[in-house]
mmCIF file of C-alpha atoms and ligand atoms in Angstrom:
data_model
loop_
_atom_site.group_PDB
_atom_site.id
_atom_site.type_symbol
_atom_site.label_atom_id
_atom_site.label_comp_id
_atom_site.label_asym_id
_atom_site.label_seq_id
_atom_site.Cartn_x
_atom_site.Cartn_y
_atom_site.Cartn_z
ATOM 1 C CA UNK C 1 0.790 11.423 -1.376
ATOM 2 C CA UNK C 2 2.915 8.095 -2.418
ATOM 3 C CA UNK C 3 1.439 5.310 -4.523
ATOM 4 C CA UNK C 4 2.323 1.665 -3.580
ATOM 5 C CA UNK C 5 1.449 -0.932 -6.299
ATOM 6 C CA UNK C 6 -0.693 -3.609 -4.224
ATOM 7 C CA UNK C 7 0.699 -6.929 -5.616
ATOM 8 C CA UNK C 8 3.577 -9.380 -6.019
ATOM 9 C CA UNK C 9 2.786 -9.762 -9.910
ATOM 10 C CA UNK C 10 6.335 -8.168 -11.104
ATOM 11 C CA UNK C 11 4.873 -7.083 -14.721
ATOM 12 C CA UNK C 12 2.877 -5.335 -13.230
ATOM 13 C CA UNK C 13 5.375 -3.785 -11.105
ATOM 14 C CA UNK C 14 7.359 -2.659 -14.075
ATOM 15 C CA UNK C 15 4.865 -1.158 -15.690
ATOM 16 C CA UNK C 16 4.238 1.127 -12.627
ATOM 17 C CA UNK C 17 7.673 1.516 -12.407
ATOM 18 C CA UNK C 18 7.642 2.833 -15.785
ATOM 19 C CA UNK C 19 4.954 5.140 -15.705
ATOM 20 C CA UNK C 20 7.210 6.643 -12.605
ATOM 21 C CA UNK C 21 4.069 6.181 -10.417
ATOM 22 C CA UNK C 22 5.580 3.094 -7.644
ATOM 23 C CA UNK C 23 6.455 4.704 -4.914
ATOM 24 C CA UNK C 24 6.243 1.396 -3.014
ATOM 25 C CA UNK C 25 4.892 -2.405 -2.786
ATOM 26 C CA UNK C 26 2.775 -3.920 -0.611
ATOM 27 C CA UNK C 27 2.396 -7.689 -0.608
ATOM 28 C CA UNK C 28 -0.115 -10.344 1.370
ATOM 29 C CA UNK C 29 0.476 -13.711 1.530
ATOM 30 C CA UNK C 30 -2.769 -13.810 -0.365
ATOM 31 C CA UNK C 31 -1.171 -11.857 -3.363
ATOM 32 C CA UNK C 32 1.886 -13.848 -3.484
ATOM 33 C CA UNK C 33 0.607 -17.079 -3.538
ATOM 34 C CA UNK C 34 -0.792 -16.262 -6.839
ATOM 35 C CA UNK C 35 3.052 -16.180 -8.246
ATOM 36 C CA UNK C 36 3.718 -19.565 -8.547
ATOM 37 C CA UNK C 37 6.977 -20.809 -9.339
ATOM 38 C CA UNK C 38 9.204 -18.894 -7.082
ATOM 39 C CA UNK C 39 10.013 -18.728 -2.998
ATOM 40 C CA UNK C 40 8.283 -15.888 -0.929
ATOM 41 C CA UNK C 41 11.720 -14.497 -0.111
ATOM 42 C CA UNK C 42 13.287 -14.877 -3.675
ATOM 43 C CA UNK C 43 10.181 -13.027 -4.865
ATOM 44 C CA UNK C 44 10.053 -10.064 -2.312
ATOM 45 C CA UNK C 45 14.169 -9.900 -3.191
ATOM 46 C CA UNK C 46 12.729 -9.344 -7.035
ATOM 47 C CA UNK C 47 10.529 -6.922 -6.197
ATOM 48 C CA UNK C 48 13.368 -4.594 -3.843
ATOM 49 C CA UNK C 49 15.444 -4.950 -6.588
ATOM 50 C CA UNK C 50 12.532 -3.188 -9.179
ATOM 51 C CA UNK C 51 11.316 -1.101 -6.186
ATOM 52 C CA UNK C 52 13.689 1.924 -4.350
ATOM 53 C CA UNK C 53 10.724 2.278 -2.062
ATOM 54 C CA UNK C 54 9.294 0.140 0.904
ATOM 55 C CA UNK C 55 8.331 -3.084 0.065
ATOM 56 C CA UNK C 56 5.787 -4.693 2.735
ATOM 57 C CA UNK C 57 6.092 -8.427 3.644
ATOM 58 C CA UNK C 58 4.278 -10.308 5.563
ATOM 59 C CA UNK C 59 5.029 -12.703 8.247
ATOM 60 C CA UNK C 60 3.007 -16.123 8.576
ATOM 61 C CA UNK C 61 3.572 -16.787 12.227
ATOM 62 C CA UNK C 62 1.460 -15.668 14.661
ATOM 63 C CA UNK C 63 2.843 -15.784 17.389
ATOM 64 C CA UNK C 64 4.830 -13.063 19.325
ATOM 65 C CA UNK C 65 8.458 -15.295 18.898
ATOM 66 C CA UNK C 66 7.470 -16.417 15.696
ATOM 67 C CA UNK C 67 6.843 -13.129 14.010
ATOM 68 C CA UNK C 68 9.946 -11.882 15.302
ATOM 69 C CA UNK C 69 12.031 -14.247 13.747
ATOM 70 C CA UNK C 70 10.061 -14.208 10.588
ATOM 71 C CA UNK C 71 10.311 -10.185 10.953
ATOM 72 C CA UNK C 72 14.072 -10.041 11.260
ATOM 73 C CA UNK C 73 14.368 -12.716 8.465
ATOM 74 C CA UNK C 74 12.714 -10.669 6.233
ATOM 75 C CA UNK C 75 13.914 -7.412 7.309
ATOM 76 C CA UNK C 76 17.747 -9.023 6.002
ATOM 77 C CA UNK C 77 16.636 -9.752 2.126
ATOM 78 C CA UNK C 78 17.127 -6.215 1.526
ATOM 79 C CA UNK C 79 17.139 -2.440 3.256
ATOM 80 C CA UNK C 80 13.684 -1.182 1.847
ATOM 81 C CA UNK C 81 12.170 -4.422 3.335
ATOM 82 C CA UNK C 82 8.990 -3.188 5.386
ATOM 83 C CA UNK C 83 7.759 -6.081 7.850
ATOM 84 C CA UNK C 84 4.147 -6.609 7.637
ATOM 85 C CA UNK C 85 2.271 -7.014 11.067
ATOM 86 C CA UNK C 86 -1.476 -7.649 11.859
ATOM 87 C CA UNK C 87 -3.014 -6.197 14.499
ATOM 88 C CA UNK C 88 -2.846 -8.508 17.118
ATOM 89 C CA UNK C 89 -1.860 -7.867 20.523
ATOM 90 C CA UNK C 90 1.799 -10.692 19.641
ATOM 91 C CA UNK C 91 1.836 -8.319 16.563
ATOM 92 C CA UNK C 92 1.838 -5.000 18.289
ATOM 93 C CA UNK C 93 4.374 -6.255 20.948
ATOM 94 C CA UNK C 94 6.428 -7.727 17.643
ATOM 95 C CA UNK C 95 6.110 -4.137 16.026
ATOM 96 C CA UNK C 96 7.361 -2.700 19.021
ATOM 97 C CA UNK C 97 10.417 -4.433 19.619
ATOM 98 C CA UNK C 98 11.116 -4.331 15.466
ATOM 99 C CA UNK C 99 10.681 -0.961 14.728
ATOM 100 C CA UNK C 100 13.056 0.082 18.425
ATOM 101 C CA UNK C 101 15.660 -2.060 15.927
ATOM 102 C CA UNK C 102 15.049 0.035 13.052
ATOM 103 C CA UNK C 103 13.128 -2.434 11.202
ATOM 104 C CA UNK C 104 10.094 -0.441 9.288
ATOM 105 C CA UNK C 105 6.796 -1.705 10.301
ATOM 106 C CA UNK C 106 3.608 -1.737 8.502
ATOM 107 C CA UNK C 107 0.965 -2.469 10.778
ATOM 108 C CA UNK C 108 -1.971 -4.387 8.638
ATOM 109 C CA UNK C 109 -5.537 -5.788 9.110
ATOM 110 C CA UNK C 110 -6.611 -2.651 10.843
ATOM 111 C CA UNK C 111 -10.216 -2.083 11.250
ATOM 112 C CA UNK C 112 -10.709 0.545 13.922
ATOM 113 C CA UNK C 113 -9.188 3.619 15.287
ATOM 114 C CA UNK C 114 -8.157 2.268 18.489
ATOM 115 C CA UNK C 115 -6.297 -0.545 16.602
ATOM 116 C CA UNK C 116 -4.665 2.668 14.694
ATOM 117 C CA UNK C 117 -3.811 4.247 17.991
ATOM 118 C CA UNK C 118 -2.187 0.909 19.264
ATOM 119 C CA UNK C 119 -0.012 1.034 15.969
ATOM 120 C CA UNK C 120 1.238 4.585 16.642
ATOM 121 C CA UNK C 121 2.478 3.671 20.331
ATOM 122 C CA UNK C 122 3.755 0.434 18.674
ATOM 123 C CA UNK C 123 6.403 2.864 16.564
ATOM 124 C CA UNK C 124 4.804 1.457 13.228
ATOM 125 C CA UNK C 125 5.798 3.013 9.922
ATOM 126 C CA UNK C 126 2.577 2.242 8.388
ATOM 127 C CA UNK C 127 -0.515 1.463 9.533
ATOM 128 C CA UNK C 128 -3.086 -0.203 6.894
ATOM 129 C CA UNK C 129 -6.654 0.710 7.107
ATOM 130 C CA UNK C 130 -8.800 -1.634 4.794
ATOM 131 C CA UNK C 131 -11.198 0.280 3.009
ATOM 132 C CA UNK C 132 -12.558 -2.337 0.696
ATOM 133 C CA UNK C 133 -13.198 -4.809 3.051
ATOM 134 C CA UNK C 134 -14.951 -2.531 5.279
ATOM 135 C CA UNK C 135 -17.086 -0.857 2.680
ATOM 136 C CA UNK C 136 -17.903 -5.179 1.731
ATOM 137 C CA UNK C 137 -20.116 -5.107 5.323
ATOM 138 C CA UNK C 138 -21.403 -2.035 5.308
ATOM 139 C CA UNK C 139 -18.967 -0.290 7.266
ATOM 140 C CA UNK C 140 -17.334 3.157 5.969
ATOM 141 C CA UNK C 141 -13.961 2.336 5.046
ATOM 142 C CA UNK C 142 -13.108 6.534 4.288
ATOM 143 C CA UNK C 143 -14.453 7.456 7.146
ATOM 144 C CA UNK C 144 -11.969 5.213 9.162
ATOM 145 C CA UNK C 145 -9.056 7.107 6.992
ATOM 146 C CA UNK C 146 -10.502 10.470 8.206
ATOM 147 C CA UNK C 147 -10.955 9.636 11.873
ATOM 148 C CA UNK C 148 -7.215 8.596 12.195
ATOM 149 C CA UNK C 149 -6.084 11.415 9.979
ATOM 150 C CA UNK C 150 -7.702 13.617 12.339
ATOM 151 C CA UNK C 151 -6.139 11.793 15.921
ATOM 152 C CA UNK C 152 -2.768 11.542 14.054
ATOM 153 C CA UNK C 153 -2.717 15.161 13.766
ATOM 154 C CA UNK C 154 -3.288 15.585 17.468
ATOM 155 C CA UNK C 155 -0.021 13.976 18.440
ATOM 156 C CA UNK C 156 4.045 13.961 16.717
ATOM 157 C CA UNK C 157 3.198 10.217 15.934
ATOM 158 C CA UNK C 158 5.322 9.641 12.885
ATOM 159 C CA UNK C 159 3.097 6.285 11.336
ATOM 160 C CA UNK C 160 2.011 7.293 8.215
ATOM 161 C CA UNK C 161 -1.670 5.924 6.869
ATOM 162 C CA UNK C 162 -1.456 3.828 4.304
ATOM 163 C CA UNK C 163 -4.980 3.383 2.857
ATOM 164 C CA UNK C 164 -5.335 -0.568 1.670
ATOM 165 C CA UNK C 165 -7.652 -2.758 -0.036
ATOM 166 C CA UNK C 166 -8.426 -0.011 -2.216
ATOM 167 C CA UNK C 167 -11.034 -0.756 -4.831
ATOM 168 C CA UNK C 168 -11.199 2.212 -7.394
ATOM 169 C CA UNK C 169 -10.072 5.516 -8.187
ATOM 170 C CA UNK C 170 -13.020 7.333 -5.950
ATOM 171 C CA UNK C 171 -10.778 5.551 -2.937
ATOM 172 C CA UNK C 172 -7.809 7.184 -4.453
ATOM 173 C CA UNK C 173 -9.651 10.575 -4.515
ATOM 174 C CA UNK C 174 -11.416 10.788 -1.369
ATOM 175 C CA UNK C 175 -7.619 9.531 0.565
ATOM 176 C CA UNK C 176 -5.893 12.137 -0.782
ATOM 177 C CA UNK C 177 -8.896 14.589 0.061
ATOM 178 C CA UNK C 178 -8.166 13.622 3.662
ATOM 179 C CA UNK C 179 -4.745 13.841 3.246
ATOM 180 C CA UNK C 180 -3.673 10.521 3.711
ATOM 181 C CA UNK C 181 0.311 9.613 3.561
ATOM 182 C CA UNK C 182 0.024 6.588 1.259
ATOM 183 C CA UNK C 183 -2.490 4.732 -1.420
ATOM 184 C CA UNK C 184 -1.868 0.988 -2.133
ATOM 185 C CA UNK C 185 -3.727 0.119 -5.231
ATOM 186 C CA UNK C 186 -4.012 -2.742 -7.686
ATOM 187 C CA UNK C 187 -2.246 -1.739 -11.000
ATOM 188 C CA UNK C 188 -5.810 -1.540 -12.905
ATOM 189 C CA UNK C 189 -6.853 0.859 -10.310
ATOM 190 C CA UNK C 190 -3.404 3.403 -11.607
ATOM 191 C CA UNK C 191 -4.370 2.312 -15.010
ATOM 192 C CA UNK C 192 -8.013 3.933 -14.465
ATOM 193 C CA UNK C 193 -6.480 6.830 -13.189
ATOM 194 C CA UNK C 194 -5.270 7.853 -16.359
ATOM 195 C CA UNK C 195 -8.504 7.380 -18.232
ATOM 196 C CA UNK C 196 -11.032 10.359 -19.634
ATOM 197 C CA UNK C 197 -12.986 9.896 -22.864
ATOM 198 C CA UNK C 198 -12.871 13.640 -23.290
ATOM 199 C CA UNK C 199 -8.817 13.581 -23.370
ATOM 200 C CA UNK C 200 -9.203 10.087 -25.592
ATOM 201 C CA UNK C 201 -11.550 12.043 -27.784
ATOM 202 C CA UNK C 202 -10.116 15.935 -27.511
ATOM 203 C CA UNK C 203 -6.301 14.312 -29.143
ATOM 204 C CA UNK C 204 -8.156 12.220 -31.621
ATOM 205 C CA UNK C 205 -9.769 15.769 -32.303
ATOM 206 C CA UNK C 206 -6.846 17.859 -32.083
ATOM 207 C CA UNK C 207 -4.842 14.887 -34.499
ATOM 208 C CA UNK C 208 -7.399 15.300 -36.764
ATOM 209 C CA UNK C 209 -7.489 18.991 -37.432
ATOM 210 C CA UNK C 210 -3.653 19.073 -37.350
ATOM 211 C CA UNK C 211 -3.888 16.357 -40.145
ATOM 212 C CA UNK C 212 -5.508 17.867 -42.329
ATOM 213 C CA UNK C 213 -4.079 21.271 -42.049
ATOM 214 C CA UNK C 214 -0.967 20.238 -44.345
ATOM 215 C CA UNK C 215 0.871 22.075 -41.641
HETATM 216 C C1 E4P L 301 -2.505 -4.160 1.453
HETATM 217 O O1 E4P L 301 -1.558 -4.035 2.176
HETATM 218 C C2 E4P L 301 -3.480 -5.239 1.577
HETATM 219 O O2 E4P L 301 -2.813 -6.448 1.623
HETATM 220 C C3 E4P L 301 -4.453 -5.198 0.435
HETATM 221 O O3 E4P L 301 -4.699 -3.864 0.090
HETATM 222 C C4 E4P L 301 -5.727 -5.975 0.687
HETATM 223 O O4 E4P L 301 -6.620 -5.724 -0.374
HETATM 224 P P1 E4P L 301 -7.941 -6.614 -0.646
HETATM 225 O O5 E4P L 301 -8.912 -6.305 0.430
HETATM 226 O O6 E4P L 301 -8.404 -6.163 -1.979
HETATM 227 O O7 E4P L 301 -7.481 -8.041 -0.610
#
């Protein structure tokens, strides 16, 4: 399973970098107009220079001309570039015609399994489930994971699911219980990975004991 960091902060890129846990980087426009100070493309340039992995972003336009220009203008900042695509029916004609060029796709905003099996014809690299969000009405954002796990498996479809809008480490869990490809997360969600009271408290133990050993 490969772990994308879900932001365009690039501390806390490093730091996943660091901890050898950043397999990848997926961006929304959302995310990166929280970096202030610094163009869209200068910043996703940044972040394929940090990042050997695919690096989604995303295109503004939305229509089907529009997010082909946008796509091939962002596919040329650097190689592990991954053009972000909603769902649409411009976007699936867009991912089409991109990923024939050998532009990586990563189809986002998707909500259903039918918009997953659109994706797959489409050639997408990636298609983005949104847990979170669906979980936020009452939907059942894991189940969606399984359900196109499962019709994946059916076929020699080579998209990969990348679960998104991932809220906690139970998300992390349960996708790689289904056997998801990917896991975008915040950083704080990798940083909760690492946590157990019973390690925190079983080294202070083990410190202790060795401490006063005089070994
Ligand atoms: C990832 O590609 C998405 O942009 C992201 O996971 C959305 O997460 P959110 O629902 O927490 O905004």
């Amino acid at each position: 399973m490969k772990f994308f960091i879900d932001t365009g902060h690039l501390e806390d890129i490093r730091k996943a970098v660091e901890l050898g846990m950043a397999d990848g980087v997926t961006t929304n426009p959302s995310l990166l107009a929280k970096e202030t100070g610094i163009s869209f493309h200068k910043q996703i340039a940044l972040i394929c220079e940090m990042v050997k992995g695919p690096v989604s972003a995303e295109v503004v336009a939305t229509d089907y001309e529009g997010m082909l220009k946008q796509g091939r203008e962002l596919a040329k900042i650097a190689p592990n570039v991954t053009v972000k695509l909603p769902l649409t029916p411009d976007g699936i004609r867009a991912c089409g015609v991109l990923s024939k060029e050998g532009v990586m796709v990563n189809a986002t905003l998707c909500f259903s399994a039918a918009q997953a099996i659109l994706a797959a014809k489409a050639g997408a690299t990636f298609v983005s489930p949104f847990v979170g969000r669906m979980d936020d009405v009452g939907e059942h954002g894991m189940g969606l994971i399984r359900e196109i796990v499962d019709i994946y498996r059916n076929y020699e479809w080579k998209t990969q699911v990348l679960v998104a809008s991932i809220r906690h480490v139970t998300h992390v869990i349960e996708a790689a219980h289904i056997g998801a490809h990917v896991a975008t997360m915040p950083f704080k969600v990798l940083e909760q990975m690492y946590k157990h009271p019973l390690t925190t408290l079983g080294l202070e133990q083990f410190l202790a004991d060795w401490n006063k050993s005089g070994l």
